[in-house]
Amino acid sequence: MSALGNSTIDGGALAPEAVAQNAGALERTWSTKPGVWAWVCTVDHKVIGRRYVITAFAMFLAGGIEAALMRAQLARPENGFLGADRYNQIFTTHGTTMMFLFAVPMMTAMGLYFVPLMIGARSVAFPRLNAFGYWTYLVGIGLLYVALLTNHAPDTGWFAYVPLSETLYAPGHRVDVWAQLVTFTEIAALCAAVNIIVTVFKMRAPGMSVNRIPLFVWAQLVVAFMIVFAMPAVAAGSTLMLAADRAIHMQWFIPARGGDVLLWQHIFWFFGHPEVYIIFLPALGMVTPIVETFCRRPVVGYGAIVMANIATAFFAFGLWVHHMFATPLPELGDSLFTAASLVIAIPSAVQIFCWIATMWTGRPRLTVPMLFVLGFLFTFINGGITGVMLASVPFDRQAHDTFFVVAHLHYVLLGGGVMPLFAGLYFWFPKFTGRLLRNGLGKWHFWLFLIGVNVTFFPMHILGLDGMPRRIYTYLASTGWGPLNLLSSLGAATIAISVIIFLVNVVLSWRGGAVAGPNPWGASGLEWATASPPPPYNFAYPLIVSSAHPLWDAHAALPVATGLRTDRREVLTTTTFDARPDARHSSPRESIWPFYLALCMGVVFIGSIFRPYWVLIGTALSLAGLFGWGWQSTRPIERERIALPNGALVERT
Amino acid sequence: MTSLRAETSVADLPTVTFGQRSLMWWGTLGFMVIEGWTLALLLVSYLYLRQSVIQWPPAPSQSPALLMPSITLALMALSVVPAVVVARAGGRLDAPAVKRWLVAHSLIGVAILILRWWDVQSLGVRWDANAYGTAVWMIVGFHTSLLLLDVLDTLGLTLCFFVRRQPVKSFSDAADNSVYWYFTVGIWLPVYLIAYVGPRVI
């Protein structure tokens, strides 16, 4: 066995001993060493992806606890359980947590873990950038939750509308915490997006042309592009505009000095509406392989689903104004954005009809992941219908800022985002842990969650139509809203019980669940072609793909490419469209610099809230970190084969 | 586990590539899009604010002086020359030429930064005077931050080439650095037209 693992090709089956020897060498090269230092420095996309998933799920629990506190406060009229100030902090932290710290990071985390596995790659394109993104995200979480525990959490809502979030109405540092936290999470999202785009474009398995890319990967790719165009808006709005207005008296949103409060809403919702689809599209991407696997057939309408993803992304950027129908915008604009809001239902419907057709023509098995998919269809369609209602300007002006909108958005986000996520967690849990989640507990989880969601949020439609405003901490008994609010709170308790059952299931199954094996469901994607959980190098050899369902279409032995080095971390890159082998690239080893740089950027952004000179100190430390990062990349290695721009191939040290 | 069948070998593929065959080129492109888009949003915000007032710049603000940004524009155009030469020399693995022209590139970059210091002194408005001043300062400031990072990157790369024997892939990095410089120069053009020439014509 040479360092260029099995470079001789005989066109036949690889001997198991040779494969094992190759795997042993790769294990030594790719594994993260034990110890705290290595734990901090790791760049393994699976380790980081798993951390992201666990951290994001912890944020789901934190946001859920906050929701439970709010429902306890609203369970009966004139309740003094929380009080206005604490309620405002908790409702802002709930929204901020669920949107910025749970939903988007969770979806990108699933991508960072699974995209390389699904496309047959050994890592992501930029492993250290990936680590940096995670640490940045963690610093942002620390900022928000330290603020909450010390009674300094933001209290102006997760949208931080100006002028309420300007210093005149929001003195102190609560809004600054929100503004800087948002930027941290957007940095993390942007790092993940660039990583996913380049990984999908350049690191797909040989033969995985664009018409063979798994639909989950397609969804992640489309969403990564959406992030690249949506997140700069909120980062610009929160740090370059709102935080700058508050810290150094800039005048973006101060009408007396020529500023405009509606500019904030335009900037925020230009991000905020695509954000819903940034959460929703990866969730839809999870549905397809689950439906395929448990219906035992390829999905109907692969091309239609790809086009629906792209169309959704396109239209998502064209309807931010439907959040602003109650503002004094021109009528013509309202009509245009109403049309866009209605049109976006079409690509969602296309996907839903494709899944229904797949189930109709397949042999469905009602496993727990499939139950969650069915629950998703039911809940999301309900939320989608109220979305179409709210796209109508006259109705929106009636329902605006009432609990009807709260009901709609929770139906969409829980139905369209969380239910497919649970389906995906049950489906892919073996790839995280090597074990299967327990079926019985999974069914309890599903039914209680489905009932809980509907009991919690359906009454809110009625409360909203009855005029109950959102964002209030209490209401008078004479309004008659008490019974439905109590019912809603009981529904929230049911959701909490279902999530506790899921956590118990995870703990029990992780410790002693049934061993899954590489492909427990008989699925077709490449992630199931390797062990559960996958080894540090993902695949012993790059797999060669000749269809959209490689494991279903492989007959005797999986075709692979040999020749990647085993003595240093090397990845195979392929051409962008037809995925022909193009080059071998070094993949970086562990590094402290991503962690260091995230901390230094924490000094910049958090320091800016309190003392401007911390910006200078943090910037200097960050620049030193950037230099260290770059310096570490310049270690001369050994003889290289170089493809010069003129097409010549030379060898040089 | 399914058995494996060797179908081809990738051992003969190159390990260092340039341009769109290189992962770093794609990463650089990604960050150019993000930063360019952020700047575009700031420029759109500037034009949005313009709509709500009759006089632009609003009194007593003055239009920014044109001399320094025009000289900067000329110098930026000139700076493309060493950047192009570095990219081409990098593509030939010509270390002496890369070093020589990286120095020239760095010097022009530093000169542009120094000019920018005077430029912001003559914007004709304080950032906290009104929304116009805020928008101008933020747009120019944001571009300056990109410029600063790019000049520091070029200086760091130059330093690495001089004090340490470079791996071959650094030549590809030098070429990518030039691509990023084209971007930094290119986005100065809309900034110049909207923030400096704009107040005189819109």
mmCIF file with all atom_site columns, N, CA, C and O in Angstrom, chain A residues 14 126 229 240 248-249 251 257 529 557-560 562 582 584-585 631 636 640-641 643 653, chain B residues 1 3-5 7-8 10-12 14-17 21 23 37 127-129 131 134 138 164-165:
data_model
loop_
_atom_site.group_PDB
_atom_site.id
_atom_site.type_symbol
_atom_site.label_atom_id
_atom_site.label_alt_id
_atom_site.label_comp_id
_atom_site.label_asym_id
_atom_site.label_entity_id
_atom_site.label_seq_id
_atom_site.pdbx_PDB_ins_code
_atom_site.Cartn_x
_atom_site.Cartn_y
_atom_site.Cartn_z
_atom_site.occupancy
_atom_site.B_iso_or_equiv
_atom_site.pdbx_formal_charge
_atom_site.auth_seq_id
_atom_site.auth_comp_id
_atom_site.auth_asym_id
_atom_site.auth_atom_id
_atom_site.pdbx_PDB_model_num
ATOM 1   N N  . LEU A 1 14  ? -11.810 -4.528 -4.898  1.00 0.00 ? 14  LEU A N  1
ATOM 2   C CA . LEU A 1 14  ? -10.688 -4.263 -3.998  1.00 0.00 ? 14  LEU A CA 1
ATOM 3   C C  . LEU A 1 14  ? -10.720 -5.300 -2.882  1.00 0.00 ? 14  LEU A C  1
ATOM 4   O O  . LEU A 1 14  ? -11.782 -5.576 -2.304  1.00 0.00 ? 14  LEU A O  1
ATOM 5   N N  . PHE A 1 126 ? -13.845 24.400 3.240   1.00 0.00 ? 126 PHE A N  1
ATOM 6   C CA . PHE A 1 126 ? -13.039 25.243 4.131   1.00 0.00 ? 126 PHE A CA 1
ATOM 7   C C  . PHE A 1 126 ? -13.271 24.819 5.585   1.00 0.00 ? 126 PHE A C  1
ATOM 8   O O  . PHE A 1 126 ? -14.083 25.439 6.297   1.00 0.00 ? 126 PHE A O  1
ATOM 9   N N  . PHE A 1 229 ? -27.382 36.461 0.091   1.00 0.00 ? 229 PHE A N  1
ATOM 10  C CA . PHE A 1 229 ? -28.026 37.727 -0.268  1.00 0.00 ? 229 PHE A CA 1
ATOM 11  C C  . PHE A 1 229 ? -28.938 38.276 0.824   1.00 0.00 ? 229 PHE A C  1
ATOM 12  O O  . PHE A 1 229 ? -29.239 39.471 0.824   1.00 0.00 ? 229 PHE A O  1
ATOM 13  N N  . LEU A 1 240 ? -24.296 48.073 11.123  1.00 0.00 ? 240 LEU A N  1
ATOM 14  C CA . LEU A 1 240 ? -23.864 49.297 10.445  1.00 0.00 ? 240 LEU A CA 1
ATOM 15  C C  . LEU A 1 240 ? -24.900 50.413 10.560  1.00 0.00 ? 240 LEU A C  1
ATOM 16  O O  . LEU A 1 240 ? -24.583 51.577 10.345  1.00 0.00 ? 240 LEU A O  1
ATOM 17  N N  . ILE A 1 248 ? -22.780 55.871 17.999  1.00 0.00 ? 248 ILE A N  1
ATOM 18  C CA . ILE A 1 248 ? -22.013 57.064 17.590  1.00 0.00 ? 248 ILE A CA 1
ATOM 19  C C  . ILE A 1 248 ? -22.916 58.103 16.940  1.00 0.00 ? 248 ILE A C  1
ATOM 20  O O  . ILE A 1 248 ? -22.465 58.919 16.159  1.00 0.00 ? 248 ILE A O  1
ATOM 21  N N  . HIS A 1 249 ? -24.208 58.020 17.271  1.00 0.00 ? 249 HIS A N  1
ATOM 22  C CA . HIS A 1 249 ? -25.175 59.050 16.863  1.00 0.00 ? 249 HIS A CA 1
ATOM 23  C C  . HIS A 1 249 ? -25.283 59.201 15.348  1.00 0.00 ? 249 HIS A C  1
ATOM 24  O O  . HIS A 1 249 ? -25.384 60.314 14.844  1.00 0.00 ? 249 HIS A O  1
ATOM 25  N N  . GLN A 1 251 ? -27.554 58.758 11.948  1.00 0.00 ? 251 GLN A N  1
ATOM 26  C CA . GLN A 1 251 ? -28.927 59.267 11.835  1.00 0.00 ? 251 GLN A CA 1
ATOM 27  C C  . GLN A 1 251 ? -29.752 58.493 10.811  1.00 0.00 ? 251 GLN A C  1
ATOM 28  O O  . GLN A 1 251 ? -30.632 59.069 10.178  1.00 0.00 ? 251 GLN A O  1
ATOM 29  N N  . ARG A 1 257 ? -33.649 64.288 11.568  1.00 0.00 ? 257 ARG A N  1
ATOM 30  C CA . ARG A 1 257 ? -32.377 64.573 10.877  1.00 0.00 ? 257 ARG A CA 1
ATOM 31  C C  . ARG A 1 257 ? -32.351 63.963 9.471   1.00 0.00 ? 257 ARG A C  1
ATOM 32  O O  . ARG A 1 257 ? -31.292 63.673 8.938   1.00 0.00 ? 257 ARG A O  1
ATOM 33  N N  . ALA A 1 529 ? -23.615 4.875  2.477   1.00 0.00 ? 529 ALA A N  1
ATOM 34  C CA . ALA A 1 529 ? -22.605 3.955  1.935   1.00 0.00 ? 529 ALA A CA 1
ATOM 35  C C  . ALA A 1 529 ? -21.403 3.832  2.862   1.00 0.00 ? 529 ALA A C  1
ATOM 36  O O  . ALA A 1 529 ? -20.460 3.119  2.557   1.00 0.00 ? 529 ALA A O  1
ATOM 37  N N  . ALA A 1 557 ? -20.805 -4.318 -6.727  1.00 0.00 ? 557 ALA A N  1
ATOM 38  C CA . ALA A 1 557 ? -19.822 -3.585 -5.913  1.00 0.00 ? 557 ALA A CA 1
ATOM 39  C C  . ALA A 1 557 ? -19.880 -2.119 -6.292  1.00 0.00 ? 557 ALA A C  1
ATOM 40  O O  . ALA A 1 557 ? -20.125 -1.761 -7.442  1.00 0.00 ? 557 ALA A O  1
ATOM 41  N N  . LEU A 1 558 ? -19.641 -1.256 -5.283  1.00 0.00 ? 558 LEU A N  1
ATOM 42  C CA . LEU A 1 558 ? -19.663 0.182  -5.558  1.00 0.00 ? 558 LEU A CA 1
ATOM 43  C C  . LEU A 1 558 ? -18.385 0.590  -6.275  1.00 0.00 ? 558 LEU A C  1
ATOM 44  O O  . LEU A 1 558 ? -17.282 0.294  -5.800  1.00 0.00 ? 558 LEU A O  1
ATOM 45  N N  . PRO A 1 559 ? -18.497 1.284  -7.406  1.00 0.00 ? 559 PRO A N  1
ATOM 46  C CA . PRO A 1 559 ? -17.282 1.735  -8.085  1.00 0.00 ? 559 PRO A CA 1
ATOM 47  C C  . PRO A 1 559 ? -16.640 2.895  -7.334  1.00 0.00 ? 559 PRO A C  1
ATOM 48  O O  . PRO A 1 559 ? -17.341 3.794  -6.864  1.00 0.00 ? 559 PRO A O  1
ATOM 49  N N  . VAL A 1 560 ? -15.336 2.859  -7.202  1.00 0.00 ? 560 VAL A N  1
ATOM 50  C CA . VAL A 1 560 ? -14.614 3.916  -6.484  1.00 0.00 ? 560 VAL A CA 1
ATOM 51  C C  . VAL A 1 560 ? -13.390 4.345  -7.286  1.00 0.00 ? 560 VAL A C  1
ATOM 52  O O  . VAL A 1 560 ? -12.934 3.638  -8.193  1.00 0.00 ? 560 VAL A O  1
ATOM 53  N N  . THR A 1 562 ? -9.386  5.386  -6.840  1.00 0.00 ? 562 THR A N  1
ATOM 54  C CA . THR A 1 562 ? -8.252  5.272  -5.918  1.00 0.00 ? 562 THR A CA 1
ATOM 55  C C  . THR A 1 562 ? -7.273  6.405  -6.232  1.00 0.00 ? 562 THR A C  1
ATOM 56  O O  . THR A 1 562 ? -7.476  7.167  -7.169  1.00 0.00 ? 562 THR A O  1
ATOM 57  N N  . ASP A 1 582 ? -10.950 16.533 -11.084 1.00 0.00 ? 582 ASP A N  1
ATOM 58  C CA . ASP A 1 582 ? -10.238 17.699 -11.583 1.00 0.00 ? 582 ASP A CA 1
ATOM 59  C C  . ASP A 1 582 ? -8.896  17.909 -10.881 1.00 0.00 ? 582 ASP A C  1
ATOM 60  O O  . ASP A 1 582 ? -7.905  18.235 -11.525 1.00 0.00 ? 582 ASP A O  1
ATOM 61  N N  . ARG A 1 584 ? -6.511  17.251 -6.847  1.00 0.00 ? 584 ARG A N  1
ATOM 62  C CA . ARG A 1 584 ? -6.433  16.825 -5.444  1.00 0.00 ? 584 ARG A CA 1
ATOM 63  C C  . ARG A 1 584 ? -5.985  18.040 -4.648  1.00 0.00 ? 584 ARG A C  1
ATOM 64  O O  . ARG A 1 584 ? -5.036  18.713 -5.049  1.00 0.00 ? 584 ARG A O  1
ATOM 65  N N  . HIS A 1 585 ? -6.682  18.328 -3.549  1.00 0.00 ? 585 HIS A N  1
ATOM 66  C CA . HIS A 1 585 ? -6.321  19.500 -2.752  1.00 0.00 ? 585 HIS A CA 1
ATOM 67  C C  . HIS A 1 585 ? -6.029  19.082 -1.314  1.00 0.00 ? 585 HIS A C  1
ATOM 68  O O  . HIS A 1 585 ? -6.688  18.193 -0.771  1.00 0.00 ? 585 HIS A O  1
ATOM 69  N N  . TRP A 1 631 ? -0.423  32.536 8.189   1.00 0.00 ? 631 TRP A N  1
ATOM 70  C CA . TRP A 1 631 ? 0.934   32.024 8.350   1.00 0.00 ? 631 TRP A CA 1
ATOM 71  C C  . TRP A 1 631 ? 0.935   30.498 8.449   1.00 0.00 ? 631 TRP A C  1
ATOM 72  O O  . TRP A 1 631 ? 1.764   29.816 7.865   1.00 0.00 ? 631 TRP A O  1
ATOM 73  N N  . PRO A 1 636 ? 5.669   25.053 3.832   1.00 0.00 ? 636 PRO A N  1
ATOM 74  C CA . PRO A 1 636 ? 6.033   24.291 2.626   1.00 0.00 ? 636 PRO A CA 1
ATOM 75  C C  . PRO A 1 636 ? 5.832   22.805 2.876   1.00 0.00 ? 636 PRO A C  1
ATOM 76  O O  . PRO A 1 636 ? 6.134   22.318 3.965   1.00 0.00 ? 636 PRO A O  1
ATOM 77  N N  . GLU A 1 640 ? 4.800   18.965 -5.429  1.00 0.00 ? 640 GLU A N  1
ATOM 78  C CA . GLU A 1 640 ? 3.419   19.179 -5.857  1.00 0.00 ? 640 GLU A CA 1
ATOM 79  C C  . GLU A 1 640 ? 3.324   19.013 -7.368  1.00 0.00 ? 640 GLU A C  1
ATOM 80  O O  . GLU A 1 640 ? 4.283   19.289 -8.088  1.00 0.00 ? 640 GLU A O  1
ATOM 81  N N  . ARG A 1 641 ? 2.159   18.598 -7.805  1.00 0.00 ? 641 ARG A N  1
ATOM 82  C CA . ARG A 1 641 ? 1.847   18.611 -9.248  1.00 0.00 ? 641 ARG A CA 1
ATOM 83  C C  . ARG A 1 641 ? 0.987   19.835 -9.496  1.00 0.00 ? 641 ARG A C  1
ATOM 84  O O  . ARG A 1 641 ? -0.077  19.981 -8.894  1.00 0.00 ? 641 ARG A O  1
ATOM 85  N N  . ALA A 1 643 ? -1.083  22.492 -11.897 1.00 0.00 ? 643 ALA A N  1
ATOM 86  C CA . ALA A 1 643 ? -1.740  22.794 -13.174 1.00 0.00 ? 643 ALA A CA 1
ATOM 87  C C  . ALA A 1 643 ? -1.644  24.296 -13.377 1.00 0.00 ? 643 ALA A C  1
ATOM 88  O O  . ALA A 1 643 ? -2.359  25.066 -12.719 1.00 0.00 ? 643 ALA A O  1
ATOM 89  N N  . THR A 1 653 ? 8.722   21.454 -5.956  1.00 0.00 ? 653 THR A N  1
ATOM 90  C CA . THR A 1 653 ? 8.636   21.456 -4.499  1.00 0.00 ? 653 THR A CA 1
ATOM 91  C C  . THR A 1 653 ? 8.214   22.831 -4.023  1.00 0.00 ? 653 THR A C  1
ATOM 92  O O  . THR A 1 653 ? 8.687   23.827 -4.524  1.00 0.00 ? 653 THR A O  1
ATOM 93  N N  . MET B 2 1   ? -21.552 -3.900 4.663   1.00 0.00 ? 1   MET B N  1
ATOM 94  C CA . MET B 2 1   ? -20.987 -2.900 3.749   1.00 0.00 ? 1   MET B CA 1
ATOM 95  C C  . MET B 2 1   ? -20.823 -3.526 2.363   1.00 0.00 ? 1   MET B C  1
ATOM 96  O O  . MET B 2 1   ? -20.329 -4.631 2.236   1.00 0.00 ? 1   MET B O  1
ATOM 97  N N  . SER B 2 3   ? -19.244 -4.274 -1.202  1.00 0.00 ? 3   SER B N  1
ATOM 98  C CA . SER B 2 3   ? -17.838 -4.344 -1.614  1.00 0.00 ? 3   SER B CA 1
ATOM 99  C C  . SER B 2 3   ? -17.530 -3.233 -2.624  1.00 0.00 ? 3   SER B C  1
ATOM 100 O O  . SER B 2 3   ? -18.434 -2.667 -3.228  1.00 0.00 ? 3   SER B O  1
ATOM 101 N N  . LEU B 2 4   ? -16.243 -2.944 -2.754  1.00 0.00 ? 4   LEU B N  1
ATOM 102 C CA . LEU B 2 4   ? -15.804 -1.822 -3.575  1.00 0.00 ? 4   LEU B CA 1
ATOM 103 C C  . LEU B 2 4   ? -15.060 -2.324 -4.806  1.00 0.00 ? 4   LEU B C  1
ATOM 104 O O  . LEU B 2 4   ? -14.375 -3.343 -4.752  1.00 0.00 ? 4   LEU B O  1
ATOM 105 N N  . ARG B 2 5   ? -15.206 -1.561 -5.884  1.00 0.00 ? 5   ARG B N  1
ATOM 106 C CA . ARG B 2 5   ? -14.539 -1.924 -7.136  1.00 0.00 ? 5   ARG B CA 1
ATOM 107 C C  . ARG B 2 5   ? -13.770 -0.717 -7.646  1.00 0.00 ? 5   ARG B C  1
ATOM 108 O O  . ARG B 2 5   ? -14.351 0.355  -7.845  1.00 0.00 ? 5   ARG B O  1
ATOM 109 N N  . GLU B 2 7   ? -12.369 1.693  -10.126 1.00 0.00 ? 7   GLU B N  1
ATOM 110 C CA . GLU B 2 7   ? -12.732 1.967  -11.506 1.00 0.00 ? 7   GLU B CA 1
ATOM 111 C C  . GLU B 2 7   ? -11.737 2.903  -12.182 1.00 0.00 ? 7   GLU B C  1
ATOM 112 O O  . GLU B 2 7   ? -11.521 2.835  -13.381 1.00 0.00 ? 7   GLU B O  1
ATOM 113 N N  . THR B 2 8   ? -11.160 3.804  -11.382 1.00 0.00 ? 8   THR B N  1
ATOM 114 C CA . THR B 2 8   ? -10.207 4.748  -11.959 1.00 0.00 ? 8   THR B CA 1
ATOM 115 C C  . THR B 2 8   ? -9.255  5.210  -10.863 1.00 0.00 ? 8   THR B C  1
ATOM 116 O O  . THR B 2 8   ? -9.516  4.993  -9.675  1.00 0.00 ? 8   THR B O  1
ATOM 117 N N  . VAL B 2 10  ? -7.059  8.637  -9.388  1.00 0.00 ? 10  VAL B N  1
ATOM 118 C CA . VAL B 2 10  ? -6.922  10.098 -9.480  1.00 0.00 ? 10  VAL B CA 1
ATOM 119 C C  . VAL B 2 10  ? -5.513  10.521 -9.088  1.00 0.00 ? 10  VAL B C  1
ATOM 120 O O  . VAL B 2 10  ? -5.252  11.698 -8.879  1.00 0.00 ? 10  VAL B O  1
ATOM 121 N N  . ALA B 2 11  ? -4.601  9.568  -9.008  1.00 0.00 ? 11  ALA B N  1
ATOM 122 C CA . ALA B 2 11  ? -3.248  9.862  -8.526  1.00 0.00 ? 11  ALA B CA 1
ATOM 123 C C  . ALA B 2 11  ? -2.510  10.854 -9.413  1.00 0.00 ? 11  ALA B C  1
ATOM 124 O O  . ALA B 2 11  ? -1.631  11.572 -8.941  1.00 0.00 ? 11  ALA B O  1
ATOM 125 N N  . ASP B 2 12  ? -2.867  10.890 -10.676 1.00 0.00 ? 12  ASP B N  1
ATOM 126 C CA . ASP B 2 12  ? -2.142  11.772 -11.599 1.00 0.00 ? 12  ASP B CA 1
ATOM 127 C C  . ASP B 2 12  ? -2.703  13.193 -11.663 1.00 0.00 ? 12  ASP B C  1
ATOM 128 O O  . ASP B 2 12  ? -2.217  14.017 -12.433 1.00 0.00 ? 12  ASP B O  1
ATOM 129 N N  . PRO B 2 14  ? -3.477  17.079 -10.650 1.00 0.00 ? 14  PRO B N  1
ATOM 130 C CA . PRO B 2 14  ? -2.637  18.097 -9.989  1.00 0.00 ? 14  PRO B CA 1
ATOM 131 C C  . PRO B 2 14  ? -3.068  18.329 -8.538  1.00 0.00 ? 14  PRO B C  1
ATOM 132 O O  . PRO B 2 14  ? -4.223  18.075 -8.185  1.00 0.00 ? 14  PRO B O  1
ATOM 133 N N  . THR B 2 15  ? -2.128  18.831 -7.729  1.00 0.00 ? 15  THR B N  1
ATOM 134 C CA . THR B 2 15  ? -2.441  19.139 -6.330  1.00 0.00 ? 15  THR B CA 1
ATOM 135 C C  . THR B 2 15  ? -2.473  20.647 -6.083  1.00 0.00 ? 15  THR B C  1
ATOM 136 O O  . THR B 2 15  ? -2.868  21.075 -4.999  1.00 0.00 ? 15  THR B O  1
ATOM 137 N N  . VAL B 2 16  ? -2.011  21.418 -7.048  1.00 0.00 ? 16  VAL B N  1
ATOM 138 C CA . VAL B 2 16  ? -2.121  22.875 -6.967  1.00 0.00 ? 16  VAL B CA 1
ATOM 139 C C  . VAL B 2 16  ? -2.745  23.364 -8.262  1.00 0.00 ? 16  VAL B C  1
ATOM 140 O O  . VAL B 2 16  ? -2.312  22.985 -9.343  1.00 0.00 ? 16  VAL B O  1
ATOM 141 N N  . THR B 2 17  ? -3.794  24.183 -8.116  1.00 0.00 ? 17  THR B N  1
ATOM 142 C CA . THR B 2 17  ? -4.483  24.697 -9.310  1.00 0.00 ? 17  THR B CA 1
ATOM 143 C C  . THR B 2 17  ? -4.705  26.197 -9.167  1.00 0.00 ? 17  THR B C  1
ATOM 144 O O  . THR B 2 17  ? -4.603  26.746 -8.080  1.00 0.00 ? 17  THR B O  1
ATOM 145 N N  . ARG B 2 21  ? -10.362 26.464 -10.840 1.00 0.00 ? 21  ARG B N  1
ATOM 146 C CA . ARG B 2 21  ? -10.070 25.083 -10.441 1.00 0.00 ? 21  ARG B CA 1
ATOM 147 C C  . ARG B 2 21  ? -9.635  25.018 -8.978  1.00 0.00 ? 21  ARG B C  1
ATOM 148 O O  . ARG B 2 21  ? -9.518  23.943 -8.405  1.00 0.00 ? 21  ARG B O  1
ATOM 149 N N  . LEU B 2 23  ? -10.056 25.820 -4.894  1.00 0.00 ? 23  LEU B N  1
ATOM 150 C CA . LEU B 2 23  ? -11.109 26.044 -3.897  1.00 0.00 ? 23  LEU B CA 1
ATOM 151 C C  . LEU B 2 23  ? -11.061 27.465 -3.359  1.00 0.00 ? 23  LEU B C  1
ATOM 152 O O  . LEU B 2 23  ? -12.095 28.107 -3.141  1.00 0.00 ? 23  LEU B O  1
ATOM 153 N N  . TRP B 2 37  ? -22.487 42.916 -2.020  1.00 0.00 ? 37  TRP B N  1
ATOM 154 C CA . TRP B 2 37  ? -23.923 43.039 -1.797  1.00 0.00 ? 37  TRP B CA 1
ATOM 155 C C  . TRP B 2 37  ? -24.208 43.961 -0.608  1.00 0.00 ? 37  TRP B C  1
ATOM 156 O O  . TRP B 2 37  ? -25.141 44.760 -0.641  1.00 0.00 ? 37  TRP B O  1
ATOM 157 N N  . TRP B 2 127 ? -20.609 62.683 10.258  1.00 0.00 ? 127 TRP B N  1
ATOM 158 C CA . TRP B 2 127 ? -21.474 61.502 10.174  1.00 0.00 ? 127 TRP B CA 1
ATOM 159 C C  . TRP B 2 127 ? -22.742 61.646 11.011  1.00 0.00 ? 127 TRP B C  1
ATOM 160 O O  . TRP B 2 127 ? -23.755 61.013 10.730  1.00 0.00 ? 127 TRP B O  1
ATOM 161 N N  . ASP B 2 128 ? -22.688 62.496 12.046  1.00 0.00 ? 128 ASP B N  1
ATOM 162 C CA . ASP B 2 128 ? -23.844 62.604 12.925  1.00 0.00 ? 128 ASP B CA 1
ATOM 163 C C  . ASP B 2 128 ? -24.662 63.871 12.640  1.00 0.00 ? 128 ASP B C  1
ATOM 164 O O  . ASP B 2 128 ? -25.573 64.207 13.400  1.00 0.00 ? 128 ASP B O  1
ATOM 165 N N  . ALA B 2 129 ? -24.331 64.577 11.529  1.00 0.00 ? 129 ALA B N  1
ATOM 166 C CA . ALA B 2 129 ? -25.047 65.825 11.232  1.00 0.00 ? 129 ALA B CA 1
ATOM 167 C C  . ALA B 2 129 ? -26.471 65.531 10.760  1.00 0.00 ? 129 ALA B C  1
ATOM 168 O O  . ALA B 2 129 ? -27.420 66.177 11.192  1.00 0.00 ? 129 ALA B O  1
ATOM 169 N N  . ALA B 2 131 ? -28.957 62.445 8.075   1.00 0.00 ? 131 ALA B N  1
ATOM 170 C CA . ALA B 2 131 ? -28.970 61.116 7.455   1.00 0.00 ? 131 ALA B CA 1
ATOM 171 C C  . ALA B 2 131 ? -28.057 61.067 6.232   1.00 0.00 ? 131 ALA B C  1
ATOM 172 O O  . ALA B 2 131 ? -27.438 60.026 5.947   1.00 0.00 ? 131 ALA B O  1
ATOM 173 N N  . THR B 2 134 ? -24.580 60.554 7.513   1.00 0.00 ? 134 THR B N  1
ATOM 174 C CA . THR B 2 134 ? -24.479 59.171 7.993   1.00 0.00 ? 134 THR B CA 1
ATOM 175 C C  . THR B 2 134 ? -24.256 58.208 6.833   1.00 0.00 ? 134 THR B C  1
ATOM 176 O O  . THR B 2 134 ? -23.364 57.345 6.870   1.00 0.00 ? 134 THR B O  1
ATOM 177 N N  . MET B 2 138 ? -20.862 56.103 6.124   1.00 0.00 ? 138 MET B N  1
ATOM 178 C CA . MET B 2 138 ? -20.910 54.639 6.239   1.00 0.00 ? 138 MET B CA 1
ATOM 179 C C  . MET B 2 138 ? -20.457 53.975 4.934   1.00 0.00 ? 138 MET B C  1
ATOM 180 O O  . MET B 2 138 ? -19.728 52.977 4.951   1.00 0.00 ? 138 MET B O  1
ATOM 181 N N  . ARG B 2 164 ? 10.010  33.802 4.233   1.00 0.00 ? 164 ARG B N  1
ATOM 182 C CA . ARG B 2 164 ? 9.834   32.355 4.367   1.00 0.00 ? 164 ARG B CA 1
ATOM 183 C C  . ARG B 2 164 ? 9.733   31.733 2.984   1.00 0.00 ? 164 ARG B C  1
ATOM 184 O O  . ARG B 2 164 ? 9.131   32.307 2.091   1.00 0.00 ? 164 ARG B O  1
ATOM 185 N N  . ARG B 2 165 ? 10.307  30.560 2.858   1.00 0.00 ? 165 ARG B N  1
ATOM 186 C CA . ARG B 2 165 ? 10.184  29.855 1.589   1.00 0.00 ? 165 ARG B CA 1
ATOM 187 C C  . ARG B 2 165 ? 8.731   29.415 1.425   1.00 0.00 ? 165 ARG B C  1
ATOM 188 O O  . ARG B 2 165 ? 8.165   28.771 2.302   1.00 0.00 ? 165 ARG B O  1
#
